[in-house]
Short mmCIF file of C-alpha atoms in Angstrom, two decimals:
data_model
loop_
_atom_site.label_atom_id
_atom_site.label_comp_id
_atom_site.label_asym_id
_atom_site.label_seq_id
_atom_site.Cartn_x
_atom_site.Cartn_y
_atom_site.Cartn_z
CA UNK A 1 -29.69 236.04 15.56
CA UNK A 2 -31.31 234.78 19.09
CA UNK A 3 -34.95 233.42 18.42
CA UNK A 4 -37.57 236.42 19.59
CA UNK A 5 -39.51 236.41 22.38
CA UNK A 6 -43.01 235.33 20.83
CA UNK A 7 -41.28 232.78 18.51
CA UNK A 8 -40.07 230.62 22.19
CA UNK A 9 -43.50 231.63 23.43
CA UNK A 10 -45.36 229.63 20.38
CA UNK A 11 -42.63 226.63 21.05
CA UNK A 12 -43.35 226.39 24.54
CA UNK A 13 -46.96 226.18 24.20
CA UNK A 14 -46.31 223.77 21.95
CA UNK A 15 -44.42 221.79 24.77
CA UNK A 16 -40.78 222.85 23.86
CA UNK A 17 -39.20 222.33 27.52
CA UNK A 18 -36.08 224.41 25.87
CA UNK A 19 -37.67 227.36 24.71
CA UNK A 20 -39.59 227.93 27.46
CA UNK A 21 -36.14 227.30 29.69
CA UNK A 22 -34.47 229.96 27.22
CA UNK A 23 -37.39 232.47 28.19
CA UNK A 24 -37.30 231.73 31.66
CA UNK A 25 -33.58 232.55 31.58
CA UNK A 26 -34.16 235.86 29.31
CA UNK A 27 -35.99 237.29 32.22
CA UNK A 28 -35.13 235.53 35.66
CA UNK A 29 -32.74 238.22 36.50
CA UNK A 30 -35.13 240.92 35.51
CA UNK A 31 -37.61 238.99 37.53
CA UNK A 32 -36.21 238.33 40.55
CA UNK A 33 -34.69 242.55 40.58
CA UNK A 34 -37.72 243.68 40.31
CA UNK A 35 -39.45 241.34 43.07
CA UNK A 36 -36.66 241.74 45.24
CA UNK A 37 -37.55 245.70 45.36
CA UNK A 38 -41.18 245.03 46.05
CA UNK A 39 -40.84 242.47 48.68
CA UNK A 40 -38.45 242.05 51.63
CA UNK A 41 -36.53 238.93 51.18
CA UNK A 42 -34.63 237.64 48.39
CA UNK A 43 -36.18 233.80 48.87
CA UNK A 44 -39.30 235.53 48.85
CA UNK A 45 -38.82 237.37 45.34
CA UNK A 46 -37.40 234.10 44.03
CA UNK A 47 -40.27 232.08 45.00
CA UNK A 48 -42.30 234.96 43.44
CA UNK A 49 -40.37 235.14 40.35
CA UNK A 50 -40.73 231.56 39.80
CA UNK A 51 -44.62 231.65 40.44
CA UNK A 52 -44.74 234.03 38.14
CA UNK A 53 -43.07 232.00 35.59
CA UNK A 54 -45.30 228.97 36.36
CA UNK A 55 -48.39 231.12 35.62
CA UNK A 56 -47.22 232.54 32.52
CA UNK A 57 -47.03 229.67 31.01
CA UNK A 58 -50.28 228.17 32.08
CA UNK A 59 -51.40 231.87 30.48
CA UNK A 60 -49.42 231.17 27.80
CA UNK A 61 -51.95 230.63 25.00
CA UNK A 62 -53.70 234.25 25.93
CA UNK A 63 -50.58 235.95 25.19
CA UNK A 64 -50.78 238.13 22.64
CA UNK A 65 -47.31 237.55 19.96
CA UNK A 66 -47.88 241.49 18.96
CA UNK A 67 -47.31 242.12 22.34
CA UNK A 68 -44.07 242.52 24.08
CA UNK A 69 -43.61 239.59 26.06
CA UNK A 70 -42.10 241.39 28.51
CA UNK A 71 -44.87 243.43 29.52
CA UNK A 72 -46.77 240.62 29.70
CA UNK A 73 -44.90 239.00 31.74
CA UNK A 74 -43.98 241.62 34.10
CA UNK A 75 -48.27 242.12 34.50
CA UNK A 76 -48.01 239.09 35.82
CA UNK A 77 -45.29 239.09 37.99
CA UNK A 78 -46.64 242.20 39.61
CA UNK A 79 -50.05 240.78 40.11
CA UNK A 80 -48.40 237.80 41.92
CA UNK A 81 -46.36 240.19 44.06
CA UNK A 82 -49.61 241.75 45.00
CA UNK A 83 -50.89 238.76 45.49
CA UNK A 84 -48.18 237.93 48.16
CA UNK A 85 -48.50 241.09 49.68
CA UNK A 86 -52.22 241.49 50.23
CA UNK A 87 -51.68 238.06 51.89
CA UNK A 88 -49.24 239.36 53.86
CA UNK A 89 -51.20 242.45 54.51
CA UNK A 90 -47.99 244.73 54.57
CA UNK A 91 -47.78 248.01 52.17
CA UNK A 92 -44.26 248.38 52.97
CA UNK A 93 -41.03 246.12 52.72
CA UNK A 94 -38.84 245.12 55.73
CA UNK A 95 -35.40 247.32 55.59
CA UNK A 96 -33.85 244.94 57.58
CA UNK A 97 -35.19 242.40 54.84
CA UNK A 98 -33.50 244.12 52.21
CA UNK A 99 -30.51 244.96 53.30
CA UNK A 100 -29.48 241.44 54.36
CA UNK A 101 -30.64 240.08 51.40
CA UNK A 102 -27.72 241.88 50.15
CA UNK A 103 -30.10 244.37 48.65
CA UNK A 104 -26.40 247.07 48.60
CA UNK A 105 -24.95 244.55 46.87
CA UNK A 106 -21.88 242.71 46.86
CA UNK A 107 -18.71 245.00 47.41
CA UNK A 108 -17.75 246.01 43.90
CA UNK A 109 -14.71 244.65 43.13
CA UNK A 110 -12.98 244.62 39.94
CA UNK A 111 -14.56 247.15 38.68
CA UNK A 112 -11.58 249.45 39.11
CA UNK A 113 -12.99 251.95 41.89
CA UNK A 114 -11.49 252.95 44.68
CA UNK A 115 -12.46 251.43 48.53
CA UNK A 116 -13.58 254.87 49.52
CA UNK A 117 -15.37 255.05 46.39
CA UNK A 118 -17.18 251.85 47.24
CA UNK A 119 -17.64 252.80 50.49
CA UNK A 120 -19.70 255.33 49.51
CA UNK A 121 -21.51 252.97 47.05
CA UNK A 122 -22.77 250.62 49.91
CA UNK A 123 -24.01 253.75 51.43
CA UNK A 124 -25.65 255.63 48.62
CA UNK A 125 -27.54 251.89 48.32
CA UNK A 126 -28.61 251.76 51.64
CA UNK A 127 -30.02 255.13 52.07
CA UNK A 128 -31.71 254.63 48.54
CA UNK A 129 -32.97 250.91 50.19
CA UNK A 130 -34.47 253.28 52.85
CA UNK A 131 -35.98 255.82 50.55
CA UNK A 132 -37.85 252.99 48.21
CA UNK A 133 -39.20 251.37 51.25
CA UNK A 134 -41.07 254.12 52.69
CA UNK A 135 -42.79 254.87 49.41
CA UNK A 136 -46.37 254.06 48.64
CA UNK A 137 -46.51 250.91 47.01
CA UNK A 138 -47.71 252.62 43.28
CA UNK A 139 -45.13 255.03 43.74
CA UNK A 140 -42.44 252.31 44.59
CA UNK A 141 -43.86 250.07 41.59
CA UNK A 142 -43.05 252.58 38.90
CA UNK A 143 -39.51 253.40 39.99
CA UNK A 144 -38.47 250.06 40.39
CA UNK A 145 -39.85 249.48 36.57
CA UNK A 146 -38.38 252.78 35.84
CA UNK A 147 -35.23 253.26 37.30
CA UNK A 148 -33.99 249.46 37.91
CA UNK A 149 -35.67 248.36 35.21
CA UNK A 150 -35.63 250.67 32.58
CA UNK A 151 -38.57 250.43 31.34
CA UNK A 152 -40.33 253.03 29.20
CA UNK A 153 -43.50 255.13 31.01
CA UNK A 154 -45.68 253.78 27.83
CA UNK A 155 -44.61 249.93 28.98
CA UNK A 156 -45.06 250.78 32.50
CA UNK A 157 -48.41 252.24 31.97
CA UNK A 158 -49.33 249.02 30.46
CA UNK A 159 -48.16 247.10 32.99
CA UNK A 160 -49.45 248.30 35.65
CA UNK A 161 -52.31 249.56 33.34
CA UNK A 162 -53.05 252.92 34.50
CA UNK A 163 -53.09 255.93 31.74
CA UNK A 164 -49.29 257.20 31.27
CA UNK A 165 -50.58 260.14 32.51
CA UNK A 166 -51.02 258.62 35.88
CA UNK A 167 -47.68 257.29 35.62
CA UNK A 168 -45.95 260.63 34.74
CA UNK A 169 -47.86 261.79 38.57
CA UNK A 170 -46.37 258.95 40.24
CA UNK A 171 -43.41 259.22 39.39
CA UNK A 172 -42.80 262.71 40.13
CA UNK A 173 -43.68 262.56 43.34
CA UNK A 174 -42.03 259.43 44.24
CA UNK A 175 -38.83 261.22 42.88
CA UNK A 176 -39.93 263.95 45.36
CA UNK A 177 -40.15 262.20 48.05
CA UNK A 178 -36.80 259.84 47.41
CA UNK A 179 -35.48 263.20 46.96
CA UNK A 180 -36.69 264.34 50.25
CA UNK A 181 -35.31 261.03 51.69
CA UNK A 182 -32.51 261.26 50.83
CA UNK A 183 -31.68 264.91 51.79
CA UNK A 184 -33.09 264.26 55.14
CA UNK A 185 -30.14 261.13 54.94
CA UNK A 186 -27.63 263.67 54.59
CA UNK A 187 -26.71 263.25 50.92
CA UNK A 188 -27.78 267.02 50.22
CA UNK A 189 -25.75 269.50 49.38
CA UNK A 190 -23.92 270.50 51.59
CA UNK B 1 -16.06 264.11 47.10
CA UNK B 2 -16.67 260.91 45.54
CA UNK B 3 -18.55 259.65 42.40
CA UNK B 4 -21.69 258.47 44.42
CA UNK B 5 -21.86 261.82 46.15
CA UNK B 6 -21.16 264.12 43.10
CA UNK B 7 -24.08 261.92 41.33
CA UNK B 8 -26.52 262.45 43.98
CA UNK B 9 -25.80 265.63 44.64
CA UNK B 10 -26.43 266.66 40.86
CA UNK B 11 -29.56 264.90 41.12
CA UNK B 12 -31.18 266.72 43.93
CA UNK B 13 -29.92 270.17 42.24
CA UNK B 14 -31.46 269.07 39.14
CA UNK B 15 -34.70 268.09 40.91
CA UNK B 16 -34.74 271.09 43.08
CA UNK B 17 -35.21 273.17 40.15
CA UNK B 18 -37.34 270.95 38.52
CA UNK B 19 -35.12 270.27 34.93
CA UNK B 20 -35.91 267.64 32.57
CA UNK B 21 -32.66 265.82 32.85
CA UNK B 22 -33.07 265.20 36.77
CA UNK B 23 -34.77 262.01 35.14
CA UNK B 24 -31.73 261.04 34.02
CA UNK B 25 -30.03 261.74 36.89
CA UNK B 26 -31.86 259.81 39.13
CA UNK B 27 -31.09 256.84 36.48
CA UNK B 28 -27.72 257.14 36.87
CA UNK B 29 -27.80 257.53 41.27
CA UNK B 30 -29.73 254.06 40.64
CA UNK B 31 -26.67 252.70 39.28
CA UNK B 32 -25.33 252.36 42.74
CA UNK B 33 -27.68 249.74 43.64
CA UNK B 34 -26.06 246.40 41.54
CA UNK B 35 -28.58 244.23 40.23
CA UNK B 36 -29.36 241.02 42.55
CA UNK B 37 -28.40 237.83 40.62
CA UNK B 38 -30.95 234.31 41.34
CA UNK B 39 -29.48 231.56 42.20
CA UNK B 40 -27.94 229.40 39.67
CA UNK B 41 -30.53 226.92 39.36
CA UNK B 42 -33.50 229.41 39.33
CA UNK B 43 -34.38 228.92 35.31
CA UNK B 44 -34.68 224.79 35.94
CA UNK B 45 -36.39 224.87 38.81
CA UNK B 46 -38.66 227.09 37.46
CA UNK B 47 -39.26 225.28 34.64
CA UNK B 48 -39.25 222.05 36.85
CA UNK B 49 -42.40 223.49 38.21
CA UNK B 50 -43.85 224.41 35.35
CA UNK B 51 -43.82 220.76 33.96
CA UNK B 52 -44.49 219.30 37.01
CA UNK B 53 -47.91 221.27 37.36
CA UNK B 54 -48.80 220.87 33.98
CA UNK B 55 -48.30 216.97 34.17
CA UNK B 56 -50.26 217.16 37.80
CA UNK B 57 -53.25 219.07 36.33
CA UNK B 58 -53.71 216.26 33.27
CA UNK B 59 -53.78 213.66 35.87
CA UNK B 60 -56.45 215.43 37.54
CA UNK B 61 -58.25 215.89 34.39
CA UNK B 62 -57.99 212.38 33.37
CA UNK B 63 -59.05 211.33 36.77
CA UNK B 64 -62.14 213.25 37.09
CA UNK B 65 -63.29 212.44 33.24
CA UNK B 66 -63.49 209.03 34.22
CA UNK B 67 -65.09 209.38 37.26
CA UNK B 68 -67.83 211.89 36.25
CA UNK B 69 -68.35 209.79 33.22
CA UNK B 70 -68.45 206.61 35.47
CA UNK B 71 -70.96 208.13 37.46
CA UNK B 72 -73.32 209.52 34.74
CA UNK B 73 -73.37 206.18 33.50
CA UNK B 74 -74.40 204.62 36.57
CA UNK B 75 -76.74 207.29 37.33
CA UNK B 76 -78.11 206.74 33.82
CA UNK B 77 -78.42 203.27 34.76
CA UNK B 78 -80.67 203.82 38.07
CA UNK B 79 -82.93 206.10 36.56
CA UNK B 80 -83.73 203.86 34.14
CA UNK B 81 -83.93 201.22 36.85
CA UNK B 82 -86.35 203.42 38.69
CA UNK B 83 -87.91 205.32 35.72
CA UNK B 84 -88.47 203.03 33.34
CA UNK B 85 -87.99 203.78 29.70
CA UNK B 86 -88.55 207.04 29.79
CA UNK B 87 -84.40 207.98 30.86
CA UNK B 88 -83.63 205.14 27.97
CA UNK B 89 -82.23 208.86 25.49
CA UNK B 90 -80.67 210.30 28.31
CA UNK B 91 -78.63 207.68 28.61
CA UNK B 92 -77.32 207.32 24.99
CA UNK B 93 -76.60 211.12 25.65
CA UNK B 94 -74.54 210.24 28.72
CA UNK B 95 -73.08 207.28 26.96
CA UNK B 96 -72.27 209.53 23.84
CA UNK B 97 -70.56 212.19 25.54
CA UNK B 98 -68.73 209.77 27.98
CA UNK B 99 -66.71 208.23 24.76
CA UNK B 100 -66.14 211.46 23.38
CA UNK B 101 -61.98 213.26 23.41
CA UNK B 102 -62.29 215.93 26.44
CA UNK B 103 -62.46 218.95 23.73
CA UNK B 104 -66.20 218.23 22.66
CA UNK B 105 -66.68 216.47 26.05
CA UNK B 106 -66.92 220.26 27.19
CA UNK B 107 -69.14 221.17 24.95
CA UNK B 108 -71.43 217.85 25.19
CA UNK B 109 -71.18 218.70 29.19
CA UNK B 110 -72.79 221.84 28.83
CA UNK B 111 -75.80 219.88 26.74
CA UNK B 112 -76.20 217.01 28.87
CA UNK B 113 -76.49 219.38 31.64
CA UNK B 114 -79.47 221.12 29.75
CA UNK B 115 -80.80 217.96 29.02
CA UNK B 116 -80.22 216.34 32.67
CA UNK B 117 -82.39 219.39 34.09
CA UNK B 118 -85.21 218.84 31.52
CA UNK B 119 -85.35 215.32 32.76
CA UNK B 120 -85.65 217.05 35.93
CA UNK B 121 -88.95 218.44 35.78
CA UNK B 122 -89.67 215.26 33.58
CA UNK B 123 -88.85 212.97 36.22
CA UNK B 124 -90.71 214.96 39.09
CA UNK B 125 -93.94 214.63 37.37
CA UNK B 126 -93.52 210.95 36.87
CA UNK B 127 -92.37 210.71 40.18
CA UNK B 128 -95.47 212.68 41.55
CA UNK B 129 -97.69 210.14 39.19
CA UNK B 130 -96.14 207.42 40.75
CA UNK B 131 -96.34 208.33 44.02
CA UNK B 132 -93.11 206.58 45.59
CA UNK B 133 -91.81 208.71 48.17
CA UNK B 134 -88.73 206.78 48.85
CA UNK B 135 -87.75 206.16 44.99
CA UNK B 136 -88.28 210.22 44.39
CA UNK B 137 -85.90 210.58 47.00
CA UNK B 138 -83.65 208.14 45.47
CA UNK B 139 -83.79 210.01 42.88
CA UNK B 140 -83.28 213.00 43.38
CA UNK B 141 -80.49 212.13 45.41
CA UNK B 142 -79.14 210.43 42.51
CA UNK B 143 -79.77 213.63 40.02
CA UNK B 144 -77.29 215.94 42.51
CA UNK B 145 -74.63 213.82 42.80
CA UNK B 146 -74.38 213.33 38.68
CA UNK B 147 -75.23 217.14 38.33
CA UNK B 148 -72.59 218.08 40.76
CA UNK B 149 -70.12 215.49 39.11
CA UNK B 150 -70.68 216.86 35.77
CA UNK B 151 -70.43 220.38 36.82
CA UNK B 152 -67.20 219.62 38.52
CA UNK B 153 -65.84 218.47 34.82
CA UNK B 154 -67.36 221.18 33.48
CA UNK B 155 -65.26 223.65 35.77
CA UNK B 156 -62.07 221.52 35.87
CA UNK B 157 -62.06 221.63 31.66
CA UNK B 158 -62.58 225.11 31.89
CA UNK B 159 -59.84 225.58 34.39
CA UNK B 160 -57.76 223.83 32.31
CA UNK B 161 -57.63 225.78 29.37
CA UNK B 162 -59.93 223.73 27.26
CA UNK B 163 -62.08 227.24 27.00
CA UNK B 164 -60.02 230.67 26.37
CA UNK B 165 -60.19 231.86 30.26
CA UNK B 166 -60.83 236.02 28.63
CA UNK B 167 -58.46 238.87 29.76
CA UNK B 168 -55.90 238.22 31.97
CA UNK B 169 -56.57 238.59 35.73
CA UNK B 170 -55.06 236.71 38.75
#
């Protein structure tokens, strides 16, 4: 049974180099997606992802072990993308940023699917690069934690700590207007 | 019409009419974006950092203990020097919070702080009764320099977790 979340937490603060290297690598990928989606360049959102990590654990002995640790540490991952961005003083990500970070991904092989199928992969990504970028940064917070990430509107709303209510807003209309986005792309019906 | 399409296309149906499961749909259209891997060494470097800042920030700590207590001391010393007995407590207080371990250093800070601006107003009357213009100035001079050293400690324990810093906020 792999050792929980708060139980690695309580071993790093008590200067367990290995725990906290098991937690780091629980949510690096997670990390990194989700910073990747918020800022333009994958260096970037690594750099991010690992300052994120660095000030977790200097946080570590306010986190609270009834807490998922991954909302906690997603809080402060997003608060150091802020960070980054209000230094930047840019709202919206670079497409051109994204998309050669490889933000359409790798060509899927393997998996079984046809060229023309992947083909149409690569573009379904790019237009739906193009769609997240021109949202509002709230709006393009929530569906990355939502739709990349997974997560649940009640661990989203704590997160980015706004009332679930305010989540359940953004989210519609950021689905409206990737929606839109997308139609106006050509992906429609036809 | 392909997978990616059919998906996509389902989805905007689905939102067009405003049904429940277009959340769902919009999951699965996400699919098409794979996830972006970090770079093999991301976990040790990160934790490389981690250490590394945490080893940089005791050295710091260490550092500035010794100096602030270096400098009470001595400041201890010259007021004496220039007040006479009257700084002879202040600096046992100085002296007892210097040897102390950093935890109730913070907390002996905070006093000694109290105490060094009591001796404050102490040491300006004396100083008017004695009517030295250049040792006031000394003085005083003296008085900021171990004030500002000891409220330097004071923030650098704080920062360094010594005190719970309250919610979190970056």
């Amino acid at each position: 049974m792999p050792t929980s979340d708060a139980e690695l937490a309580r071993q790093a603060l008590a200067g367990s180099q290995a725990a906290y290297h098991a937690l780091v690598e629980r949510y690096a990928s997670s990390a990194v997606n989700i910073a990747v989606r918020l800022v333009s360049d994958r260096a970037v959102a690594e750099e991010l992802a690992q300052e994120a990590f660095v000030r977790a654990f200097s946080r570590l002995n306010t986190y609270d072990q009834e807490r998922k640790f991954s909302s906690w540490f997603f809080q402060i991952l997003r608060n150091v993308t802020i960070d980054h961005l209000r230094r930047r003083r840019v709202d919206t990500v670079s497409l051109d940023g994204l998309l050669s970070a490889g933000y359409a991904g790798p060509a899927d092989e393997g998996r079984g699917t046809s060229p023309d199928d992947e083909a149409e992969r690569r573009a379904l990504a790019a237009a739906l690069t193009t769609a997240i970028s021109q949202l509002r940064h709230e709006f393009r917070e929530v569906v990355v934690l939502k739709y990349v990430e997974g997560l649940s509107v009640d661990d989203i709303a704590g997160i980015l700590d706004l009332p679930e209510g305010t989540v359940k807003t953004h989210l519609y209309r950021a689905r409206k207007e990737l929606a839109a986005a997308l139609t106006t792309a050509g992906w429609g019906p036809a | 019409m392909g997978h990616w399409r059919r998906q996509t296309e389902h989805w905007l149906a689905s939102e067009e009419l405003g049904e429940g499961a277009s959340d769902d749909m919009l999951g699965r259209v996400f699919a098409a974006l794979p996830p972006v891997q970090p770079s093999q060494d991301f976990a040790r470097h990160a934790v490389q950092a981690v250490w590394q800042r945490r080893a940089r920030q005791r050295r710091v700590t260490a550092v500035m203990t010794i100096a602030a207590s270096v400098l009470a001391a001595a400041s201890g010393v010259l007021a004496y020097v220039l007040l006479g007995g009257a700084s002879g407590w202040l600096i046992g207080s100085i002296a007892s919070v210097a040897t102390r371990p950093a935890g109730p250093l913070l907390v002996a800070t905070a006093t000694a702080v109290e105490w060094w601006a009591d001796l404050t107003r102490i040491s300006s009357v004396i100083a008017g009764v004695v009517a030295m213009p250049q040792n006031t100035l000394t003085l005083v001079g003296i008085e900021l320099a171990a004030g500002g050293a000891l409220y330097a400690l004071h923030r650098l324990l704080r920062g360094d977790g010594f005190r719970d810093p309250g919610p979190l906020c970056l």
